[in-house]
Structures are given as C-alpha cells and as structure tokens.
XYZ file of C-alpha atoms in Angstrom:
470
model
C 77.380 105.029 60.669
C 74.345 103.707 62.533
C 76.528 100.977 64.110
C 79.030 103.607 65.102
C 76.236 105.756 66.533
C 75.062 102.790 68.700
C 78.473 102.157 70.018
C 78.889 105.687 71.027
C 75.442 105.640 72.761
C 76.776 102.656 74.756
C 80.097 104.305 75.579
C 78.046 107.430 76.920
C 75.743 105.288 79.042
C 78.872 103.394 80.404
C 80.580 106.712 81.261
C 77.135 107.955 83.047
C 76.887 104.941 85.184
C 80.177 105.394 86.457
C 79.481 108.600 88.368
C 76.621 106.222 90.339
C 78.979 103.902 91.805
C 81.181 104.741 94.628
C 84.138 103.152 96.594
C 83.275 100.606 99.347
C 81.971 102.394 102.366
C 84.777 102.286 105.238
C 83.723 101.895 109.095
C 86.176 102.798 111.463
C 86.546 99.795 113.762
C 86.070 100.224 117.612
C 89.256 100.755 119.152
C 90.374 99.695 122.684
C 90.918 103.582 123.951
C 90.449 104.533 127.402
C 89.206 107.999 128.373
C 92.595 108.981 129.723
C 96.034 107.304 130.207
C 96.714 105.350 133.157
C 98.808 107.491 135.981
C 97.500 110.504 134.653
C 95.117 112.442 137.298
C 93.012 114.281 134.675
C 92.140 113.918 130.665
C 94.255 116.867 129.644
C 94.083 117.741 125.924
C 97.435 119.301 125.933
C 100.374 116.967 124.928
C 103.950 117.307 124.765
C 103.763 115.614 121.325
C 102.485 118.663 119.802
C 105.892 120.412 120.299
C 108.019 120.449 117.412
C 111.370 118.551 118.120
C 113.456 121.781 118.415
C 111.148 123.161 121.192
C 111.230 119.899 122.941
C 114.970 119.673 122.941
C 116.483 122.857 123.922
C 120.377 122.086 124.128
C 121.779 123.202 120.963
C 124.311 120.410 120.578
C 121.646 117.951 120.566
C 119.778 120.037 118.044
C 122.603 119.895 115.943
C 122.763 116.398 116.276
C 119.324 115.699 115.536
C 119.427 118.109 112.372
C 122.579 116.156 111.158
C 120.331 112.840 111.700
C 117.202 113.742 110.015
C 119.410 115.091 106.871
C 121.858 112.069 106.750
C 120.698 109.173 108.517
C 120.480 106.334 106.070
C 117.538 104.441 107.365
C 115.538 107.984 106.960
C 116.767 108.413 103.679
C 115.899 104.922 102.378
C 112.355 105.613 103.727
C 112.174 108.884 102.065
C 113.163 107.215 98.762
C 110.372 104.799 99.252
C 107.987 107.833 99.677
C 109.340 109.236 96.181
C 108.706 106.051 94.598
C 105.385 105.515 95.663
C 104.599 108.978 94.817
C 105.666 108.198 91.353
C 103.143 105.084 91.303
C 100.242 107.417 92.449
C 100.708 110.069 89.741
C 100.506 106.987 87.263
C 97.280 105.893 89.124
C 95.746 109.129 88.331
C 95.832 108.165 84.405
C 94.139 104.635 85.143
C 90.714 105.907 84.004
C 92.143 106.976 80.361
C 92.154 104.903 77.396
C 95.355 103.001 76.504
C 96.687 104.270 73.163
C 99.486 102.896 70.947
C 100.863 103.252 67.468
C 102.319 100.268 65.170
C 103.761 99.981 61.989
C 104.003 96.599 60.294
C 104.887 95.044 56.910
C 104.253 91.579 55.725
C 105.134 89.352 52.537
C 103.561 86.067 52.015
C 104.370 83.890 49.398
C 101.695 80.732 49.547
C 102.301 77.464 47.750
C 101.658 77.499 44.077
C 99.657 74.467 44.296
C 97.255 76.004 47.002
C 94.127 77.631 46.180
C 95.509 81.056 47.628
C 98.923 80.593 45.275
C 96.812 79.684 42.201
C 94.343 82.556 43.015
C 97.196 85.306 43.317
C 98.557 84.199 40.032
C 95.448 84.249 38.242
C 94.125 87.728 39.638
C 97.423 89.552 40.421
C 100.143 87.955 37.966
C 102.145 87.342 41.085
C 103.212 84.621 43.453
C 103.408 86.620 46.639
C 100.913 89.044 48.415
C 102.254 92.205 50.611
C 100.530 93.979 53.264
C 101.829 97.270 55.002
C 99.877 98.895 57.939
C 100.179 101.714 60.142
C 97.678 102.491 62.760
C 96.632 103.727 66.063
C 95.148 101.312 68.643
C 92.720 102.277 71.574
C 91.548 100.175 74.456
C 89.246 101.575 77.273
C 87.295 99.858 79.990
C 84.465 101.656 81.497
C 84.595 102.091 85.308
C 81.158 100.964 85.936
C 81.659 99.297 89.151
C 84.416 101.471 90.775
C 87.205 99.096 89.816
C 89.563 101.628 88.868
C 88.625 103.918 91.634
C 89.453 101.496 94.089
C 92.699 100.668 92.282
C 93.588 104.334 92.685
C 92.544 104.217 96.071
C 95.013 101.352 96.818
C 97.751 103.647 95.153
C 96.994 106.764 97.133
C 96.870 104.464 100.613
C 100.220 102.875 99.812
C 101.466 106.300 99.171
C 100.517 107.440 102.276
C 101.581 104.401 104.070
C 105.227 105.100 102.855
C 104.771 108.694 104.060
C 103.611 107.668 107.270
C 106.422 105.299 107.650
C 109.125 108.183 106.831
C 107.853 109.869 109.545
C 107.827 106.801 111.829
C 111.348 106.467 110.984
C 112.087 110.126 111.886
C 110.295 109.842 115.301
C 112.644 106.732 116.140
C 115.751 108.609 114.705
C 114.945 111.509 116.662
C 114.460 109.412 120.012
C 117.648 107.446 119.389
C 119.929 110.420 119.049
C 118.514 111.979 122.241
C 118.780 108.726 124.043
C 122.475 108.508 122.915
C 123.402 111.922 123.775
C 122.038 111.549 127.140
C 123.748 108.223 127.714
C 126.820 109.934 126.678
C 126.407 112.743 129.150
C 125.646 110.261 131.943
C 128.912 108.420 131.005
C 130.949 111.741 131.275
C 129.337 112.113 134.594
C 130.440 108.737 135.843
C 133.879 109.315 134.598
C 134.142 112.623 136.572
C 132.720 110.733 139.556
C 135.301 107.727 139.204
C 138.339 110.291 138.664
C 137.145 112.149 141.886
C 136.938 108.794 143.687
C 140.350 107.677 142.263
C 141.837 110.645 143.965
C 140.211 109.758 147.248
C 141.558 106.179 146.870
C 145.055 107.642 146.089
C 145.046 109.778 149.144
C 143.546 106.711 151.321
C 146.492 104.662 149.978
C 149.044 107.241 150.758
C 147.753 107.473 154.449
C 147.739 103.712 154.727
C 151.321 103.334 153.498
C 152.526 105.949 156.019
C 150.391 104.341 158.922
C 152.173 101.012 157.914
C 155.680 102.411 157.917
C 154.899 103.832 161.422
C 153.467 100.520 162.540
C 150.203 101.570 163.033
C 148.461 99.344 160.534
C 149.191 96.151 158.742
C 150.386 95.461 155.116
C 146.913 93.876 154.387
C 145.475 97.635 154.843
C 148.082 98.714 152.292
C 146.821 96.109 149.950
C 143.269 96.612 150.385
C 143.820 100.316 149.845
C 145.750 99.558 146.644
C 143.338 96.979 145.524
C 140.477 99.890 145.941
C 142.591 102.276 143.943
C 143.220 99.852 141.117
C 139.447 99.046 141.033
C 138.698 102.711 140.326
C 141.445 102.651 137.695
C 139.790 99.915 135.934
C 136.320 101.591 136.188
C 137.714 104.574 134.662
C 139.231 102.708 131.589
C 135.892 100.872 131.285
C 133.889 104.152 131.079
C 136.508 105.794 128.526
C 135.776 102.970 126.274
C 132.097 103.050 126.736
C 131.976 106.778 125.851
C 134.204 106.159 122.863
C 131.665 103.248 121.744
C 128.640 105.673 122.425
C 130.333 108.432 120.286
C 130.908 105.996 117.405
C 127.186 105.063 117.555
C 126.062 108.438 117.756
C 128.157 109.450 114.892
C 126.790 106.465 112.796
C 123.333 107.209 113.910
C 123.811 110.988 112.210
C 125.124 109.398 108.952
C 128.850 110.311 109.768
C 131.853 108.223 110.232
C 133.021 107.570 113.829
C 134.354 110.856 115.533
C 134.352 112.608 118.762
C 131.281 114.389 119.868
C 131.394 117.851 121.310
C 129.365 118.722 124.095
C 129.643 121.680 126.294
C 127.155 120.957 129.217
C 126.876 118.163 131.851
C 123.712 115.949 132.544
C 122.671 118.128 135.529
C 122.460 121.232 133.258
C 120.141 119.218 130.629
C 116.432 120.693 130.499
C 113.158 119.266 129.037
C 109.868 120.624 129.255
C 108.541 120.680 132.935
C 104.937 120.278 132.028
C 104.925 116.539 130.905
C 101.187 116.053 129.613
C 100.157 113.002 127.731
C 97.028 114.419 126.157
C 94.240 112.339 125.057
C 94.420 108.611 123.548
C 92.382 109.456 120.841
C 94.403 112.278 119.854
C 97.650 110.032 120.179
C 96.080 107.459 117.494
C 95.701 110.245 115.018
C 99.089 111.720 115.558
C 101.497 108.755 115.869
C 102.720 107.555 112.573
C 103.001 103.786 113.206
C 99.412 103.608 114.253
C 98.249 105.780 111.446
C 100.152 103.873 108.990
C 98.384 100.782 110.211
C 95.204 102.302 109.676
C 96.003 103.012 105.954
C 96.804 99.339 105.447
C 93.212 98.598 106.609
C 91.903 101.315 104.293
C 93.874 99.828 101.399
C 92.370 96.216 102.144
C 89.010 97.841 102.284
C 89.761 99.129 98.672
C 90.699 95.410 97.575
C 87.293 94.166 98.561
C 85.705 96.559 96.414
C 88.125 95.723 93.511
C 87.428 91.836 94.116
C 83.838 92.751 94.069
C 83.975 94.594 90.854
C 86.003 91.506 89.333
C 82.711 89.717 89.450
C 80.508 91.835 87.550
C 80.432 92.494 83.847
C 82.830 94.760 82.161
C 82.221 96.934 79.112
C 85.393 97.479 77.078
C 85.729 99.807 73.931
C 88.448 98.846 71.441
C 89.235 101.099 68.335
C 91.922 101.193 66.026
C 92.828 103.169 62.643
C 95.294 104.131 60.245
C 96.538 103.285 56.493
C 96.613 100.051 54.921
C 97.940 98.918 51.665
C 98.826 95.820 49.659
C 101.608 97.909 47.693
C 104.536 100.040 49.326
C 104.305 102.670 46.786
C 100.701 103.835 47.499
C 100.712 102.845 51.384
C 100.253 106.555 52.354
C 97.553 107.648 49.670
C 95.106 109.608 51.365
C 92.213 108.748 51.747
C 92.343 105.701 49.468
C 94.467 103.734 52.163
C 92.366 104.766 55.306
C 90.678 102.201 57.398
C 89.313 102.327 60.787
C 87.049 100.106 63.245
C 85.496 100.398 66.720
C 84.329 97.439 68.690
C 82.448 97.684 72.037
C 81.666 94.456 74.055
C 80.286 93.463 77.575
C 82.186 90.481 79.194
C 80.681 88.755 82.195
C 82.442 85.992 83.846
C 80.407 82.774 84.390
C 82.666 80.120 85.373
C 86.051 80.847 86.620
C 86.606 77.694 88.863
C 85.499 79.767 92.009
C 88.318 82.021 91.454
C 86.713 85.371 91.797
C 84.564 83.854 94.797
C 87.837 82.927 96.431
C 89.573 86.192 95.748
C 86.605 88.172 97.437
C 86.529 86.140 100.314
C 90.219 86.120 100.741
C 90.137 89.991 100.413
C 87.550 90.212 103.100
C 89.576 88.100 105.625
C 92.517 90.090 104.921
C 90.357 93.357 105.704
C 89.307 91.590 109.089
C 93.102 90.644 109.756
C 94.143 94.253 109.257
C 90.988 95.386 111.906
C 92.627 93.325 114.306
C 96.292 94.472 113.439
C 95.257 98.056 113.732
C 93.560 97.476 117.169
C 96.709 95.638 118.205
C 98.809 98.671 117.133
C 96.635 101.092 119.192
C 96.904 98.839 122.270
C 100.569 98.781 121.850
C 100.657 102.468 121.677
C 98.549 103.118 124.700
C 100.825 100.604 126.550
C 104.033 102.487 125.598
C 102.729 105.693 126.621
C 101.473 104.231 130.021
C 104.912 102.563 130.333
C 106.661 105.746 129.878
C 104.316 107.621 132.259
C 104.835 105.062 135.085
C 108.685 104.877 134.490
C 108.893 108.934 134.881
C 106.638 109.201 137.953
C 108.629 106.392 139.606
C 112.137 107.567 138.769
C 111.352 111.085 140.021
C 111.016 109.133 143.439
C 114.130 107.276 142.773
C 116.183 110.255 141.854
C 115.151 111.969 144.890
C 116.114 109.139 147.101
C 119.222 108.334 145.126
C 120.231 111.979 145.619
C 119.773 111.747 149.593
C 121.777 108.484 149.620
C 124.599 109.915 147.710
C 124.869 112.936 149.941
C 124.620 110.898 152.965
C 127.499 108.658 151.736
C 129.565 111.473 150.665
C 129.371 113.047 154.208
C 130.258 109.426 155.358
C 133.645 109.406 153.625
C 134.637 112.690 155.338
C 133.681 111.028 158.740
C 135.638 108.044 157.914
C 138.680 109.781 157.049
C 138.821 111.848 160.094
C 138.091 108.953 162.382
C 140.766 106.733 160.399
C 143.473 109.453 160.700
C 142.506 109.835 164.422
C 142.740 105.970 165.028
C 139.019 105.624 165.629
C 138.378 103.709 162.469
C 139.961 100.799 160.598
C 141.050 101.058 156.989
C 138.117 98.483 156.140
C 135.383 101.156 157.279
C 137.258 104.021 155.028
C 137.347 101.678 151.782
C 133.876 100.586 152.520
C 132.586 104.219 152.725
C 134.521 105.282 149.665
C 133.253 102.316 147.605
C 129.545 102.992 148.734
C 129.799 106.442 147.871
C 131.287 105.735 144.602
C 128.602 103.266 143.689
C 125.617 105.799 145.054
C 126.864 108.704 142.803
C 127.081 106.208 139.821
C 123.549 104.848 140.517
C 122.383 108.656 140.765
C 123.793 109.457 137.447
C 122.127 106.301 135.795
C 118.847 106.972 137.354
C 118.780 110.592 135.941
C 119.702 109.304 132.470
C 116.906 106.836 132.911
C 114.556 109.595 133.797
C 115.547 111.802 130.824
C 115.183 108.629 128.581
C 111.638 108.064 129.907
C 110.761 111.376 128.970
C 111.942 110.995 125.717
C 110.329 107.704 125.226
C 106.923 109.374 126.481
C 107.498 111.967 123.521
C 108.373 109.522 120.924
C 105.052 107.225 122.224
C 102.811 110.084 121.993
C 103.724 110.513 118.195
C 106.184 113.519 118.800
C 109.330 114.303 116.748
C 108.301 114.009 113.202
C 107.508 117.738 113.273
C-alpha cells in the first residue's frame, strides 16, 4: 500500500505541475502596413467589405446565381468537407489529456519439453505436461502534460481546424467574385451583340444605297464590294459574340454547380448598380478580415505550437501505467472473485539523453519553419495590400476612361449621320461612310468593354478587401 501511495503522490504532483506550464508565447510579427491605402484621399474606417454580398450586389438575378454557387459549387463543397474533417480531429484532440484505456482477453497453453527443467517441474508438482494461463484485464496508460506538450498538440489541431475554416471563407469570396465577374461579362457581351446588330442594319442600308448608286452609275463596283465586306465583317462579329455568350453561359452554369444551360437575365449592363461610396477602409482592418491572410497567420500560430512540442520532447516525461483484472491457470476458476483478481501500477520518469541529435534538430527545424511562416505571413499581407491598391487605381482610371469613351462613342455616332447625309448628297464617298460606321462600332464595343472592366475592378476591390464570405 505504501508503494501505491507514493505513486499516487507522484501522480498528483505531476497534475499540479501542468497548471504551471503555459503554451509558448506568441508575438505577432511587424507587418508592412501603410496608414492608408494608396490612391485614397483619407484613412476612412468604413469599408465596402463590411457589406454582406446580398447588400453589395443588388441585382436579383445575380443574387440568385451567387446563392446557387454558394450552395452547389464543388470547390466550395470540397472546402466545407475539409472543415468537417478538421472539426472531427479537433474534437478528438480535446481528449488527448485523458488516459488511454484498453481491455484484453487472452488464453495460452504452453507445453515445455519433458527433458527441460520446466517440463520436469510441471510433471513433478502439477502432475501434467502442459500449463494454461487465462487473462482478462483493463490496461491504462497516461502521460502527465508537465511541459505543455499535449496542450500544444491541441493547439495545433485547433489552428488546423481554423485554417480550413478560413480557407472555406476564402474559397467563397473567390466563388462570389467569379460569378459576379462572369455575369457582368455576359451583360457586356449582350451589349456588344446589340451594338453589332444595330451596326449590321446600318451596313445593310449602306450596301443597299451603294448598289443603287452603282446601278445609276454614280459609284464603282469597288464601292459595292467595300460596303458588302463591311456588312460581312459585322455578321462575322455577331457570330463570334453569340459563340462567346454561349461559352460564358456554360462557364457560369458550371460555376454555380449546374450543367451548361442558358442564363436568364432581365437587365442590361447600363442598368447594373453597385455601391456608389467605394471606400477601402484601413489596411489593418483588411488583414483581420481577409480570409487567406488570416489563414496564413493561423499557419504561423500552428508553427509556434510545433516549436513548443519540440521543446517539450527534450524534457523528462512522466508516464503512469496500470492494469488489473482476473487471471488463472485453470479455465474453470478463471472468474472466481476475489481469488483471481490481480492489479499493478507503474510510474516512471524518462529523460532522453542521447538521441543522435534528433531532438535538437527537430527543435531547430521547427524554429526555422516558424521563421519561414513569419515571412510567408508578411508576404501575404503585402500581396493583399497590392491587390487592393491595384483595384483602387483601376477603378479611378476606368472612371476617366469610361467618360472619354462615352464622349468618343457619341461623337462617332453623330459622325455616321453626317457621313450618310453627305454620301447621299454626293459630297462624301463610300469609304468615308464605311470608315465612320467602323469607327463608331469599335468605339461602342470599347465603351461596353470599359464599363465591364470598371464593374470588374469594383468586384476585385470588394474581394481584395475580404468581402464576399458574409
């Protein structure tokens, strides 16, 4: 009883020492963050990324597509399965401080040589040539977490779970942005198709007028050929745009987890609306909001816990083992209580002395890995700031480009009317009319493209700031 008492005292002291050990302290690294984003006038605390995606995108058709994407997109579903698997591991990690308990039943029959000492002893004392042994016992093993190794292992599991959670949010922001980009691209193609069809009508009228003038001898066959070629070029453009629309519809369908199909849309690109106040907020807030940056910080926290584990492996380990049950050398009295009862308790402290420098190497490698993750975290922050800055400068410049392109398209559209009137009056030739129509077509196509680019830059800014996962 005294020995068991001593083991229990040692056991209690080990438990008491656990509360004195904490996990390795974490110091957040200095980050390359400016006070405000470039291309912003003031450091405004408000940010469009704080808006839920349903508030940011007001178009009901786009909202429906995004809802389908969040529900059905396979990349997002895979990410959510990773979260579920990591959550199960986290649940298991909560039981790491408890002892391992097992139960085993065994039976053994041994028949030694008759010429051996054991064989002769059996025959002499038991009057038989074999010996039986039947055992049924519970086995317990427990290691005291004196140096915080188990706590750090639990911390690793927690950080890995949070990484998958942040990873799923990052995937959602990408899916939401990709659906919006695809939708706006589809509206641009619709607009360009309408422009091309309108230009085709003008080209057909020009060809008709040119043919009549050729028949009356007021122009050459070359004029008819040029007008016909202009009409054919527009027809080719229409066919290409219709192909691109079908491909974009297929891509959007797949993105929302459906088989390729038509995408219903009731508005034109000119009717789309996004928040007018495009505020970026503070860089520090972006770091805490953006899922991929947060995920990289969690990787750093995980590596910090791994350093703690590597340190704990170099210190003594206290292990308690115990087993107890029933044992007998005869089957018929195996479960006679209390005669068949047995039990044992063993406590031991193990200190690694010479492991071929393995433990020291593990510690140094863990520290180096932590330093690598510090650099990776800083790089992710720098990349995020760069993406926000790119989106801001794109949006500002595209506003100017859209204004200039709109003015150019209006001017060239008026130029078509003038060219047609002059052509009918004989004051302009067919080349001037064809050139005016071609320039107007190109200007209107370019204006639609710039409008789509501006919408895309705002969506890019929303994603770069960490919006889209709420």
